[in-house]
Coordinates of C-alpha atoms in Angstrom, one line a residue:
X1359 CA 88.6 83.2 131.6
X1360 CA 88.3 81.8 128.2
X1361 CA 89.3 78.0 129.7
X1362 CA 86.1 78.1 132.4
X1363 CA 83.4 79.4 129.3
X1364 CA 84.2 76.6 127.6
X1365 CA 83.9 73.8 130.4
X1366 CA 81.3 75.8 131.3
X1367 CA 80.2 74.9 127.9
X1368 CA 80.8 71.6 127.6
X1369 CA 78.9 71.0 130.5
X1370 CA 75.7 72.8 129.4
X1371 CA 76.0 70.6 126.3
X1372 CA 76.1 67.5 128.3
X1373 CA 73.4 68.4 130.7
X1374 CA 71.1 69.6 127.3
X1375 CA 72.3 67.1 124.9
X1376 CA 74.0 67.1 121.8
X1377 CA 71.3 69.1 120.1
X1378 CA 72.1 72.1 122.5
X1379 CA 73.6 75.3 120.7
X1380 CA 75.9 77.4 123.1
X1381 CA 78.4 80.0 122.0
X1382 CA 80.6 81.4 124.4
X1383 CA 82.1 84.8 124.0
X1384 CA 84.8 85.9 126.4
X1385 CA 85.2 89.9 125.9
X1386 CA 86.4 92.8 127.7
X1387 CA 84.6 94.7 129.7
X1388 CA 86.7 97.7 131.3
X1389 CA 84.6 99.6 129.1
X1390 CA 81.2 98.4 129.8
X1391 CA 79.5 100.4 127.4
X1392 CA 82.3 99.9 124.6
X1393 CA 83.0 96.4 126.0
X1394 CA 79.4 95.4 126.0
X1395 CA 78.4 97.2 122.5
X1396 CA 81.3 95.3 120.2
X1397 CA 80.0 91.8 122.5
X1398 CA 76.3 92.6 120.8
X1399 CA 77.4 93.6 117.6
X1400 CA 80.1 90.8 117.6
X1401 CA 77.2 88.3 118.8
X1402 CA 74.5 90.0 115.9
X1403 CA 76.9 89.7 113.1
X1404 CA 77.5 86.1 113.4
X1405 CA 73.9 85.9 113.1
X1406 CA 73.3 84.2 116.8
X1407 CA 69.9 84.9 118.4
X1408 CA 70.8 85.2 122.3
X1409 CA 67.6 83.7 124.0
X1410 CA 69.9 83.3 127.0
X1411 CA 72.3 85.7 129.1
X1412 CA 74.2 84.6 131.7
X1413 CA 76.2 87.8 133.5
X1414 CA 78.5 86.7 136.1
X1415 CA 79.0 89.9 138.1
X1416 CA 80.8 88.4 141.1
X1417 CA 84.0 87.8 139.2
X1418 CA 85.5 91.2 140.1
X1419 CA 86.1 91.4 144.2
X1420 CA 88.1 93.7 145.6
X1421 CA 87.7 93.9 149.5
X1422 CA 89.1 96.2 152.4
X1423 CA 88.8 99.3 154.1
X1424 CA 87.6 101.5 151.8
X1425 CA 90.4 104.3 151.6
X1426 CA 92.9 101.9 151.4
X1427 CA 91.8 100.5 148.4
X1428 CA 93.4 101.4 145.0
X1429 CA 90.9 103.8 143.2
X1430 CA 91.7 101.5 139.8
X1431 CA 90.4 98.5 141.4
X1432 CA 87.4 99.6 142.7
X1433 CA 87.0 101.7 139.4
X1434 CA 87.4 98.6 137.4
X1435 CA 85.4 96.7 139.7
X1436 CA 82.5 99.0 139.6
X1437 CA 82.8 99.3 136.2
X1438 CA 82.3 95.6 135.4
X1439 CA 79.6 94.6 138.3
X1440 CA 78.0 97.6 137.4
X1441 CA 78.4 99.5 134.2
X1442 CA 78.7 96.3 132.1
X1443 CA 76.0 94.5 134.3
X1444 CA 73.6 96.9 133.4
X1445 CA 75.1 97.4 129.9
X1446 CA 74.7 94.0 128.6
X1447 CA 70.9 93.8 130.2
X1448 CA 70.0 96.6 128.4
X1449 CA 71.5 95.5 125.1
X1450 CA 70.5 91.6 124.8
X1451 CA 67.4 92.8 127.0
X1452 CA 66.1 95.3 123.9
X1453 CA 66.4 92.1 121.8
X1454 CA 64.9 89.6 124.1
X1455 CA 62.2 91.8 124.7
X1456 CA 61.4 92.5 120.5
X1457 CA 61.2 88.6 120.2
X1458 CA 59.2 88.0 123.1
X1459 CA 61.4 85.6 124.4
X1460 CA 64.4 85.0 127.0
X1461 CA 66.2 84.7 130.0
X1462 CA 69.0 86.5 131.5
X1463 CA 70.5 84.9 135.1
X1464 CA 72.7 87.6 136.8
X1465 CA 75.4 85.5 139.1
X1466 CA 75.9 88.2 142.3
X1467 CA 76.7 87.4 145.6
X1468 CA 74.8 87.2 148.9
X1469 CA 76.9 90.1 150.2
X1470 CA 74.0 92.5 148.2
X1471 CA 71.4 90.9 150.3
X1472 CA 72.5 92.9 153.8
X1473 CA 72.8 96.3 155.0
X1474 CA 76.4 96.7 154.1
X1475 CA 79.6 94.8 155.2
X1476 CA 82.6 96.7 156.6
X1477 CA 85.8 95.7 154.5
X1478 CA 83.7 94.8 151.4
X1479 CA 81.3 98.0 150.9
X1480 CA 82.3 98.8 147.5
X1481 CA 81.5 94.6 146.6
X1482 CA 78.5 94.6 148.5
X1483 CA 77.4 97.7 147.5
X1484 CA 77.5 96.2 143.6
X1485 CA 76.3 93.6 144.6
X1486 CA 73.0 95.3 146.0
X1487 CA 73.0 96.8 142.6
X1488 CA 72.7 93.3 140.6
X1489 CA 70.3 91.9 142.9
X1490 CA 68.0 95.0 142.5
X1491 CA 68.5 95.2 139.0
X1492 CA 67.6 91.3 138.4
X1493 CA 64.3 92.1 140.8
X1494 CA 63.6 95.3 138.8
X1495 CA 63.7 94.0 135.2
X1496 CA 62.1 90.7 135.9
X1497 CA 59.0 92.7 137.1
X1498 CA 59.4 95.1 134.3
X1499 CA 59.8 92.3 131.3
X1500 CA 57.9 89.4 132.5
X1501 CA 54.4 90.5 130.9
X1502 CA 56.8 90.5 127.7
X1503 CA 57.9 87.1 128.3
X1504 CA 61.4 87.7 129.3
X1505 CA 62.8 86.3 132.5
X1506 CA 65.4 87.9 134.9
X1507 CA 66.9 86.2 137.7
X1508 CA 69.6 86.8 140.2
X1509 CA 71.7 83.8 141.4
X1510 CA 73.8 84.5 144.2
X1511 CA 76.1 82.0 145.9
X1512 CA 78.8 82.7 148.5
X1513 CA 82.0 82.3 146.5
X1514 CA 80.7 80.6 143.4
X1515 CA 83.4 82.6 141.5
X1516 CA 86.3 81.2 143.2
X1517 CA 85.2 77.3 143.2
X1518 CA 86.8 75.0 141.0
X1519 CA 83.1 73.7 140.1
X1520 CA 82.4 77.0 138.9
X1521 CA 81.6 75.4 135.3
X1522 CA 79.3 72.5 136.3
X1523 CA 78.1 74.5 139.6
X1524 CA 76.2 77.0 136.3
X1525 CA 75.8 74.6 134.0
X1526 CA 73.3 72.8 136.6
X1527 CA 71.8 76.0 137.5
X1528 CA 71.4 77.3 133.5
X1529 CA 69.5 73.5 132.8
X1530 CA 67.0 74.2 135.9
X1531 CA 66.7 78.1 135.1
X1532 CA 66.1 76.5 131.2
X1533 CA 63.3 74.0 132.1
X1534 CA 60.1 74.1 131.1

């Protein structure tokens, strides 16, 4: 976890240029609003200004027939698509929106676009949530001048490009 924020990192630096400020933070979100609270005040105390938020969402997959599933890992996965989803948007969004300024790019999955996949509810059901909570908040904060968007790419979690694959996608979201 730790290893792919900083190539992911690295390659925002080189695709910015050497004057390009990124921080990464890995932190633990079982917890989201515990988890997501120390991130902020962690991230406020070292005096960073976040003007971008990147949530990756799709990280935590769990898939099967529902009942079969362990209730911990569909718990925990809830918990961390949803709870800290929502609980960092709300946190770095409240400070976005007092500036006037930001963007937040929530990584989801296309499984949220349909009507529901058999084997995958539970995934595709969070991932419905991130993709109408990007949709939501970007009409609610835009007159603010805070953008929200949703990127969501069939397995973008589980490629070994993971790091450039968002580092492209965080330069083109960052462009003028």
């Amino acid at each position: 976890e730790g290893a792919v924020l900083e190539e992911f990192a690295s390659s925002l630096r080189r695709k910015r240029g050497p004057s390009a400020r990124v921080v990464t933070m890995p932190g633990d979100l079982q917890d989201p609003s515990e988890g997501a609270e120390m991130l902020h005040q962690l991230i406020k105390s070292g005096g960073y200004d976040v003007a971008i938020l990147l949530v990756t969402s799709d990280q935590a997959a769990f898939t099967g027939q529902f009942l079969t599933q362990a209730p911990d890992n569909l718990d925990r996965m809830l918990a961390l698509n949803v709870g800290a989803t929502s609980a960092l948007c709300r946190l770095f969004g409240a400070d976005m929106l007092a500036a006037g300024r930001g963007r937040i790019m929530l990584v989801g999955a296309p499984q949220g676009a349909g009507p529901g996949i058999p084997g995958a509810s539970a995934f595709a059901g969070s991932m419905a949530f991130v993709r109408a909570l990007a949709d939501g908040l970007r009409q609610e904060w835009a007159p603010a001048g805070v953008g929200v968007s949703c990127l969501e790419t069939a397995g973008l979690g589980r490629i070994t490009s993971l790091p450039e694959a968002l580092a492209s996608t965080c330069v083109s979201f960052l462009a003028p």
